[in-house]
Short mmCIF file of C-alpha atoms and ligand atoms in Angstrom, two decimals:
data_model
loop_
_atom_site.label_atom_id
_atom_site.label_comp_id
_atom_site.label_asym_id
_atom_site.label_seq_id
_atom_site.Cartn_x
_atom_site.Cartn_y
_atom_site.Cartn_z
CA UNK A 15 21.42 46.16 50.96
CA UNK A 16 17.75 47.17 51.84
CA UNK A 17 15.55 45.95 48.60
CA UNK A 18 13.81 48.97 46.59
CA UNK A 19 10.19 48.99 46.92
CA UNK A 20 6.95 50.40 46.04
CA UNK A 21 4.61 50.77 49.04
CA UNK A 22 0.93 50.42 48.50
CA UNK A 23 -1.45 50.76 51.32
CA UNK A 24 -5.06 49.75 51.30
CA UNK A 25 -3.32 46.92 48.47
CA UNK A 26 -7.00 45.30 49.21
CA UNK A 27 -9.07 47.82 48.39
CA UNK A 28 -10.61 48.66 44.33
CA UNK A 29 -7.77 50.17 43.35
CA UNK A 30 -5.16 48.19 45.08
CA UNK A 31 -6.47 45.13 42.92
CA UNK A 32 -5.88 46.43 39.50
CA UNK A 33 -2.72 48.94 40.48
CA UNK A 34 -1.03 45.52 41.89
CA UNK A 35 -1.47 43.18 38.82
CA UNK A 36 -0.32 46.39 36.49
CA UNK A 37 2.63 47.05 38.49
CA UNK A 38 3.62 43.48 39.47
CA UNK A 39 3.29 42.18 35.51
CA UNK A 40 4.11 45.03 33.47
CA UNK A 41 6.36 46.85 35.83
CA UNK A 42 8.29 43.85 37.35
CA UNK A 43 7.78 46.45 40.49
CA UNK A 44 8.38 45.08 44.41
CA UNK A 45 5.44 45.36 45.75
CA UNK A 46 5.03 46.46 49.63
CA UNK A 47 1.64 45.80 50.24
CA UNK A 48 0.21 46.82 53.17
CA UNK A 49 -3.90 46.40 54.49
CA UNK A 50 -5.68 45.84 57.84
CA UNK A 51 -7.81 43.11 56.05
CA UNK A 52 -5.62 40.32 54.52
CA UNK A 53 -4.96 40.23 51.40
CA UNK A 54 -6.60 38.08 48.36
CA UNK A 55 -4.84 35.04 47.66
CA UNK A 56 -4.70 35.80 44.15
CA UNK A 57 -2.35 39.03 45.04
CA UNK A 58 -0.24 37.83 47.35
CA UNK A 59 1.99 36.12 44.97
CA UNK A 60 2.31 39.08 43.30
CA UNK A 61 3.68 41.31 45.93
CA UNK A 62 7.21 41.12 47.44
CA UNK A 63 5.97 41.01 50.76
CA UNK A 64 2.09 41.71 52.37
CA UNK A 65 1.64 43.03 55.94
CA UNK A 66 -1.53 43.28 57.64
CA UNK A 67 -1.45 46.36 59.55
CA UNK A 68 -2.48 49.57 60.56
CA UNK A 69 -1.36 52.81 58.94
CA UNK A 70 -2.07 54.15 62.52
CA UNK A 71 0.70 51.90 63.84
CA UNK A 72 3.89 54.13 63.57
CA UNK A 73 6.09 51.39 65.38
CA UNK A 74 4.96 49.00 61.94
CA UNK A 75 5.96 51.63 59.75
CA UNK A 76 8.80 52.69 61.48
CA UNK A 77 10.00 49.12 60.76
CA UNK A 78 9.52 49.45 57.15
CA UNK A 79 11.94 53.02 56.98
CA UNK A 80 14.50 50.78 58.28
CA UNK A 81 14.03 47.88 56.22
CA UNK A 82 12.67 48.95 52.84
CA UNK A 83 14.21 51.74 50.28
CA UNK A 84 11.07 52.79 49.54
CA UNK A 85 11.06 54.61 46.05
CA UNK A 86 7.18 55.45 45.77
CA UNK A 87 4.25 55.42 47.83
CA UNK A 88 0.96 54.50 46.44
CA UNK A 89 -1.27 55.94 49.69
CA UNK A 90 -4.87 54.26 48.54
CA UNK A 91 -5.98 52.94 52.36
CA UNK A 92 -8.92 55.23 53.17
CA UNK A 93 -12.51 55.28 54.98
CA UNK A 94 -14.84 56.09 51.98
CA UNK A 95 -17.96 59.01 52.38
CA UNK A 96 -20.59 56.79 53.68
CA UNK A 97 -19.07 55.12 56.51
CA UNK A 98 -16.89 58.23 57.92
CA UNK A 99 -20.37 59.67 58.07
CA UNK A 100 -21.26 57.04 60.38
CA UNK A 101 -18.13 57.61 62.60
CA UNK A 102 -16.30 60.95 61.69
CA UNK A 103 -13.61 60.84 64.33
CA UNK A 104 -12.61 57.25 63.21
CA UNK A 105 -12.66 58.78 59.75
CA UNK A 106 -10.97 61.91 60.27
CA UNK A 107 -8.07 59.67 62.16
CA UNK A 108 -7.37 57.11 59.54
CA UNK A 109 -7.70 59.23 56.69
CA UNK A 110 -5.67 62.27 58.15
CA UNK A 111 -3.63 60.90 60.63
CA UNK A 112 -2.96 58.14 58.36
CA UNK A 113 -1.57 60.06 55.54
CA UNK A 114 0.35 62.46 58.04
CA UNK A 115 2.25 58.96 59.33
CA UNK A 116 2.86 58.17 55.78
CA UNK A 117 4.28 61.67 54.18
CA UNK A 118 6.44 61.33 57.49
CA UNK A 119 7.95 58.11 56.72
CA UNK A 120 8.06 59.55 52.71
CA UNK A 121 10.08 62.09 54.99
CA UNK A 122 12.77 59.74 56.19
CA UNK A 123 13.05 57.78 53.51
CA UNK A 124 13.44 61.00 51.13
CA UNK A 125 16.38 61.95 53.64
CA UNK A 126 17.89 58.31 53.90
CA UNK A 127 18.12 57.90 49.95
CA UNK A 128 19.17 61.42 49.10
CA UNK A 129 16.14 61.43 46.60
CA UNK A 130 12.74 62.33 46.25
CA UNK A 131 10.30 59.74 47.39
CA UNK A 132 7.07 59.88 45.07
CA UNK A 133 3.71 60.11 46.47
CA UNK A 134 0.69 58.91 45.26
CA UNK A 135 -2.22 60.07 46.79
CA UNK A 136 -6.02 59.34 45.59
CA UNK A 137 -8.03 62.38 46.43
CA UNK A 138 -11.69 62.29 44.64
CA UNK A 139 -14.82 64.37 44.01
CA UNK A 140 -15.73 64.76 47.62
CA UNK A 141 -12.92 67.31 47.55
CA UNK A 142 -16.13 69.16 46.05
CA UNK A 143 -19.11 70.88 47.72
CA UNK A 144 -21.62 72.62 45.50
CA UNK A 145 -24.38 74.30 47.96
CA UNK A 146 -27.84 73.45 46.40
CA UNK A 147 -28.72 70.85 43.67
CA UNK A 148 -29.81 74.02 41.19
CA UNK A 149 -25.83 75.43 41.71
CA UNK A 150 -24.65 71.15 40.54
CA UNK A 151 -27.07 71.40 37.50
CA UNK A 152 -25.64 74.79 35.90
CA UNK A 153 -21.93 74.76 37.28
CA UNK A 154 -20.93 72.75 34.15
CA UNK A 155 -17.48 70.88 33.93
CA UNK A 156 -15.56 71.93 37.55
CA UNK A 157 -12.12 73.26 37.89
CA UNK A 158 -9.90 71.77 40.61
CA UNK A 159 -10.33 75.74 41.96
CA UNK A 160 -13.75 75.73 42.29
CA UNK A 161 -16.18 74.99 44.70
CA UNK A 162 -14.08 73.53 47.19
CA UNK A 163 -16.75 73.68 50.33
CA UNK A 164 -17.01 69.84 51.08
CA UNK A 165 -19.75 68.79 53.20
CA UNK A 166 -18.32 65.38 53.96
CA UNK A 167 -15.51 64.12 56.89
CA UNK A 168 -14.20 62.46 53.74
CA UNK A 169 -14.24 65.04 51.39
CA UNK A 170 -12.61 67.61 54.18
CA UNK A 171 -10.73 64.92 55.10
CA UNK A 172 -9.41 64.71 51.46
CA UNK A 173 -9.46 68.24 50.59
CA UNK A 174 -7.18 68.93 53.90
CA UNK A 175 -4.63 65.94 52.71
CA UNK A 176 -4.38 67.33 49.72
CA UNK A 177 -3.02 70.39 51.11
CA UNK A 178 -0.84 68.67 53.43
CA UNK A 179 1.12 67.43 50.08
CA UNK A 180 1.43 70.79 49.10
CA UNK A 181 2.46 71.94 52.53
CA UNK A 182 5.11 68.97 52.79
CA UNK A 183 6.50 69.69 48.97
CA UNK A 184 6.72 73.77 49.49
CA UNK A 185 6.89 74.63 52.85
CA UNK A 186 7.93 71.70 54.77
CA UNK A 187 9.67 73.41 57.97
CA UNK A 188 9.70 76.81 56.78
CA UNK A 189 10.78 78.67 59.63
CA UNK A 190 13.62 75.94 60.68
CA UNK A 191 16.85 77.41 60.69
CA UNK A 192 18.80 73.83 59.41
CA UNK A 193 15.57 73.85 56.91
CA UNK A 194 16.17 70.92 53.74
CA UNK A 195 13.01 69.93 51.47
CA UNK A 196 10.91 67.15 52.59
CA UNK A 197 12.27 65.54 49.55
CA UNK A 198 8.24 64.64 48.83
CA UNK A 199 6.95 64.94 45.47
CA UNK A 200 3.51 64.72 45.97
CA UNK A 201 0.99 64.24 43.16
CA UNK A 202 -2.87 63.65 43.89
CA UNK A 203 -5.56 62.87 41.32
CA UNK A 204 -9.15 63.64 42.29
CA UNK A 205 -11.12 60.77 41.30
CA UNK A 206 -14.79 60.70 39.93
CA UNK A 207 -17.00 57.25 41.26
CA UNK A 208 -14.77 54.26 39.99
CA UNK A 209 -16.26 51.00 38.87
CA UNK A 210 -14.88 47.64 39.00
CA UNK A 211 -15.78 44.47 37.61
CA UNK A 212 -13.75 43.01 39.84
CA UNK A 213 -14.35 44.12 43.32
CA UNK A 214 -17.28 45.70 45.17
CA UNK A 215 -16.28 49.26 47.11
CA UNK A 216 -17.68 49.82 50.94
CA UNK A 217 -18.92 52.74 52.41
CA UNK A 218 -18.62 55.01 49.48
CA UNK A 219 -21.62 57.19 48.35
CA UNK A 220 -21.34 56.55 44.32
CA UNK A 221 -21.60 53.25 45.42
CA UNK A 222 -24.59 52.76 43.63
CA UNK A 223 -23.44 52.68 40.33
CA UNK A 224 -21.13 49.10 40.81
CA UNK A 225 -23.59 48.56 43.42
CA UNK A 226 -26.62 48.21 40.78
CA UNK A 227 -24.20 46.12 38.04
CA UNK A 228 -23.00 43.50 40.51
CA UNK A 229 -26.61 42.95 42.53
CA UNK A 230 -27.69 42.53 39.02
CA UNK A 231 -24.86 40.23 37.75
CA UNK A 232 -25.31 38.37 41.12
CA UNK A 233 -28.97 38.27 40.32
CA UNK A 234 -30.20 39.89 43.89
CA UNK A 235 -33.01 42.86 43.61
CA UNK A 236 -30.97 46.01 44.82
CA UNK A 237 -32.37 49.20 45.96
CA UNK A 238 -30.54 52.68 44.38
CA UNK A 239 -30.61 55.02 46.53
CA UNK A 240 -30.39 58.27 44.85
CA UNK A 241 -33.22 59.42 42.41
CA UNK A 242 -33.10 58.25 38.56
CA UNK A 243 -32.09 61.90 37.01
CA UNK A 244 -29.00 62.00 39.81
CA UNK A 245 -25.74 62.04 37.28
CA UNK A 246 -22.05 62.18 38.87
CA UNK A 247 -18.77 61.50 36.95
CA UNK A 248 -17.98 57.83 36.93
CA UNK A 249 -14.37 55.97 35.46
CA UNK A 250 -14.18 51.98 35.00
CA UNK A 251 -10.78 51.00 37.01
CA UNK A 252 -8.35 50.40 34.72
CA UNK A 253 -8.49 53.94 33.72
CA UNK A 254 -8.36 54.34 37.33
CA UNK A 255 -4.41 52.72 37.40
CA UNK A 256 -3.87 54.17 34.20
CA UNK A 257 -4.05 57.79 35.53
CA UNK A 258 -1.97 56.79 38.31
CA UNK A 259 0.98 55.46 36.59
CA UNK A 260 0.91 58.11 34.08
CA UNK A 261 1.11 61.05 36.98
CA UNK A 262 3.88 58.82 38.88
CA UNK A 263 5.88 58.87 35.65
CA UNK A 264 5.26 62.48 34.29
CA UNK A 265 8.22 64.73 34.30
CA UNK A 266 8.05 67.29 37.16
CA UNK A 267 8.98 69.71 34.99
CA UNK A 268 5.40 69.35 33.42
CA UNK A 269 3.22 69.63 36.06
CA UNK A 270 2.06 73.10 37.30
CA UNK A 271 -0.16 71.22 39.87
CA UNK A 272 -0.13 69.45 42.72
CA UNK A 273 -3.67 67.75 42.40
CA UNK A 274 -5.43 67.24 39.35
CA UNK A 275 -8.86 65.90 38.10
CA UNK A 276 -9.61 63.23 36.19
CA UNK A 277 -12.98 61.65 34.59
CA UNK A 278 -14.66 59.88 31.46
CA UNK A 279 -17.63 59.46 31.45
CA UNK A 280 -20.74 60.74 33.37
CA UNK A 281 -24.14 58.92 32.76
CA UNK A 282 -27.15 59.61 35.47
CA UNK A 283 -28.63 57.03 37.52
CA UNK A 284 -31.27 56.70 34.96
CA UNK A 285 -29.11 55.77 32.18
CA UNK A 286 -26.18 53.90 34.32
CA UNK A 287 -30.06 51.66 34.87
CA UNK A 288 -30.47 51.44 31.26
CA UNK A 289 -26.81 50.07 30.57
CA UNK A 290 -27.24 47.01 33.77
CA UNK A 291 -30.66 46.27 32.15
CA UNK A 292 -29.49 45.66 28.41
CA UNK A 293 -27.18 43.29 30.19
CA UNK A 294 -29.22 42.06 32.43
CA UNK A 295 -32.94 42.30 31.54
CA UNK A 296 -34.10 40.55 34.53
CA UNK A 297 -32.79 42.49 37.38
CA UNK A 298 -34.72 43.46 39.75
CA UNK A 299 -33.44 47.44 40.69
CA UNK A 300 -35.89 50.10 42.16
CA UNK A 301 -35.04 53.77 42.97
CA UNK A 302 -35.95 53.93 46.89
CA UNK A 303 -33.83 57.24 47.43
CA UNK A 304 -32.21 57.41 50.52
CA UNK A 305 -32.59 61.36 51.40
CA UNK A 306 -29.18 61.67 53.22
CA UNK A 307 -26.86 60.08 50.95
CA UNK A 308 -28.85 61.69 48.03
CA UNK A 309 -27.95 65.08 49.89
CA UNK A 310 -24.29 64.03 49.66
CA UNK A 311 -24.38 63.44 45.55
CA UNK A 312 -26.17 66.37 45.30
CA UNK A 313 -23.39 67.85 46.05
CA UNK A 314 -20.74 66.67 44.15
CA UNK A 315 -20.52 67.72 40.69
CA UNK A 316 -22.08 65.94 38.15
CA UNK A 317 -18.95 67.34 35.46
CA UNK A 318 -15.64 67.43 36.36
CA UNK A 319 -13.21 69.74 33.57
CA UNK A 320 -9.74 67.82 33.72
CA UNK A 321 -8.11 69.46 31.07
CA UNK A 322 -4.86 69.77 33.07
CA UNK A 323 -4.12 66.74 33.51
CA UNK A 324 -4.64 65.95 29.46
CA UNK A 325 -2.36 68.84 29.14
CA UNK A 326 0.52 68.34 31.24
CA UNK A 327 0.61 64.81 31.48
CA UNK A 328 -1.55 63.59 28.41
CA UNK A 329 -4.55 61.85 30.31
CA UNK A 330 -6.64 60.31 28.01
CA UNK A 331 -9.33 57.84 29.69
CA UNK A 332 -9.48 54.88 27.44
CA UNK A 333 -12.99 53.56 28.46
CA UNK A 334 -15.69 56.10 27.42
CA UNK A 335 -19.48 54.89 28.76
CA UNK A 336 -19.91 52.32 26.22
CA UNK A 337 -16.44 50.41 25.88
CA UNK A 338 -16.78 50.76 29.69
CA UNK A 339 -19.85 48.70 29.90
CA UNK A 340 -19.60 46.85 26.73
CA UNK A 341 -15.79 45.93 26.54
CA UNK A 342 -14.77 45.69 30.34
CA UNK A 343 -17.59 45.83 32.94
CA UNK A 344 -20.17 43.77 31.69
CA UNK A 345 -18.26 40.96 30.20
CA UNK A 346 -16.20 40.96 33.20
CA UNK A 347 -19.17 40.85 35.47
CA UNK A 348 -21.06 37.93 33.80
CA UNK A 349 -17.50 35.71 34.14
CA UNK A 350 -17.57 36.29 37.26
CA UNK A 351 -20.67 35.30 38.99
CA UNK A 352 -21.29 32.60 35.92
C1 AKB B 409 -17.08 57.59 47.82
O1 AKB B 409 -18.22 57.47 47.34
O2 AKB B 409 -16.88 57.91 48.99
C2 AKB B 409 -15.91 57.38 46.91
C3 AKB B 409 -15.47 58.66 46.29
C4 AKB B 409 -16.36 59.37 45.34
O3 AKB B 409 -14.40 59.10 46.55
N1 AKB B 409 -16.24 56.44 45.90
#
């Protein structure tokens, strides 16, 4: 009997973290984890079984079709905005290639069990692209519709994945004359900047905002690099897992979308300042705006409208800017580095 799973790659990263404690405690879920880096000792005893590998590596995940019946697949390994920048055909090949390999093994394991395998992908605001910073400050809240002109590797990268889920739920094999579903039922949420107390993201461009708490918490001088009036949409994590385990268990029947956004709470850099400082009144934080990664936030939106999701699947963020800070991220912070 092959042992039912729930596969989560990039079970290191942010969201890995908090969707692995939720899912291991509450859910009494197997766990799959799957990462290039190894894993943190505090997880592993949480999951069923960790692997370090590649999501690149299709004789690995072969392996795991045969082994595993694999009854959802939380798809968070990704290279963030920043660092695909730095090496777009790296990015473009782990974060597209990477999710083709995994909606094919969703594929076989969809035809294997006879069911639909779930898929959970993480899309985020880079999906966006608004063209100048004038367009950002009067476009108001954003529909998923609109303004979909990315100007990031990641962002296409995302923005392309995304319609690969639709592609493999509606269309998979159109034209094949033995033509089945995929048995896929993909569901994406486009996340805002998230912000953990826990863990410290890489190569992301909203980086600043955990950036600034932890350097402070830590108590080393950080530079920001976007200008003090630069405001995005931000989300402390566990709202973050929250929105993913309430898509995974919405009815289909409720959804009339594939991919929908999510937010809470959207302070500028100025003010995100203001919260680390009535924490922490010694830090040491300076804007030195960095002109290229500004460009980048500049053109994400600093609103996101995610109505839909409250709608069809009754999102709700729990932490709004205050609890966020004053009940989770800053009490969380200062146990940490104490
Ligand atoms: C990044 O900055 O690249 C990510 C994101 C907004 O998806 N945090």
């Amino acid at each position: 009997m092959r042992k039912e799973v729930v596969l989560i790659t990039g079970a290191n990263g942010e969201i890995g973290h908090g969707l692995i404690t939720h899912l291991a405690h509450k859910e009494k879920a197997n766990i799959l984890a799957l990462d290039v880096m190894p894993i943190d000792e505090a997880l592993r005893p949480l999951c069923e079984r960790f692997i370090q590998g590649d999501i690149l590596d299709n004789m690995l995940l072969g392996r795991l079709v045969a082994e595993y019946e694999i009854r959802a697949i939380y798809h968070l390994a990704s290279i963030l905005s920043t660092k695909a920048e730095y090496n777009p055909e790296t990015g473009h090949k782990v974060n597209v290639e990477g999710t083709l390999n995994l909606l094919r093994l969703a594929v076989e394991q969809a035809g294997w069990q006879g069911r639909p395998v779930k898929f959970l992908y993480p899309s985020s605001i880079a999906a966006y692209g608004l063209p100048t910073l004038e367009q950002k400050n009067n476009s108001g809240k954003i529909k998923e519709e609109d303004w979909c002109n990315p100007t990031t590797m990641y962002g296409c990268n995302k923005l392309y994945c995304e319609h690969l889920g639709r592609y493999y739920t509606k269309h998979y094999r159109q034209l094949a004359a033995d033509r089945t579903p995929s048995g896929i039922d993909f569901r994406a949420i486009r996340f805002p900047g998230l912000i953990s107390a826990v863990t410290t993201p890489t190569g992301g461009t909203s980086d600043y905002g955990p950036e600034m708490l932890h350097h402070a918490a830590m108590n080393i001088p950080y530079n920001c690099f976007v200008r003090p009036d630069t405001r995005l949409p931000f989300m402390a994590m566990p709202d973050a897992v929250k929105a993913l385990l309430l898509l995974e268990a919405a009815p289909k029947e409720n959804l009339s979308k594939l991919v929908y956004n999510v937010t809470s709470f959207n302070p500028s850099a100025q003010e995100f300042y203001d919260q680390v400082m009535m924490a922490f009144p010694k830090a040491d934080i300076s804007f030195i705006p960095d002109l290229s990664r500004q460009g980048i936030v500049d053109s994400w939106p600093e609103d996101i409208d995610d109505s839909a999701a409250t709608k069809d699947w009754g999102w709700a963020p729990d932490y709004n800017q205050e609890r966020a800070f004053n009940e989770y991220l800053i009490p969380a912070v200062k146990n940490r580095y104490k």
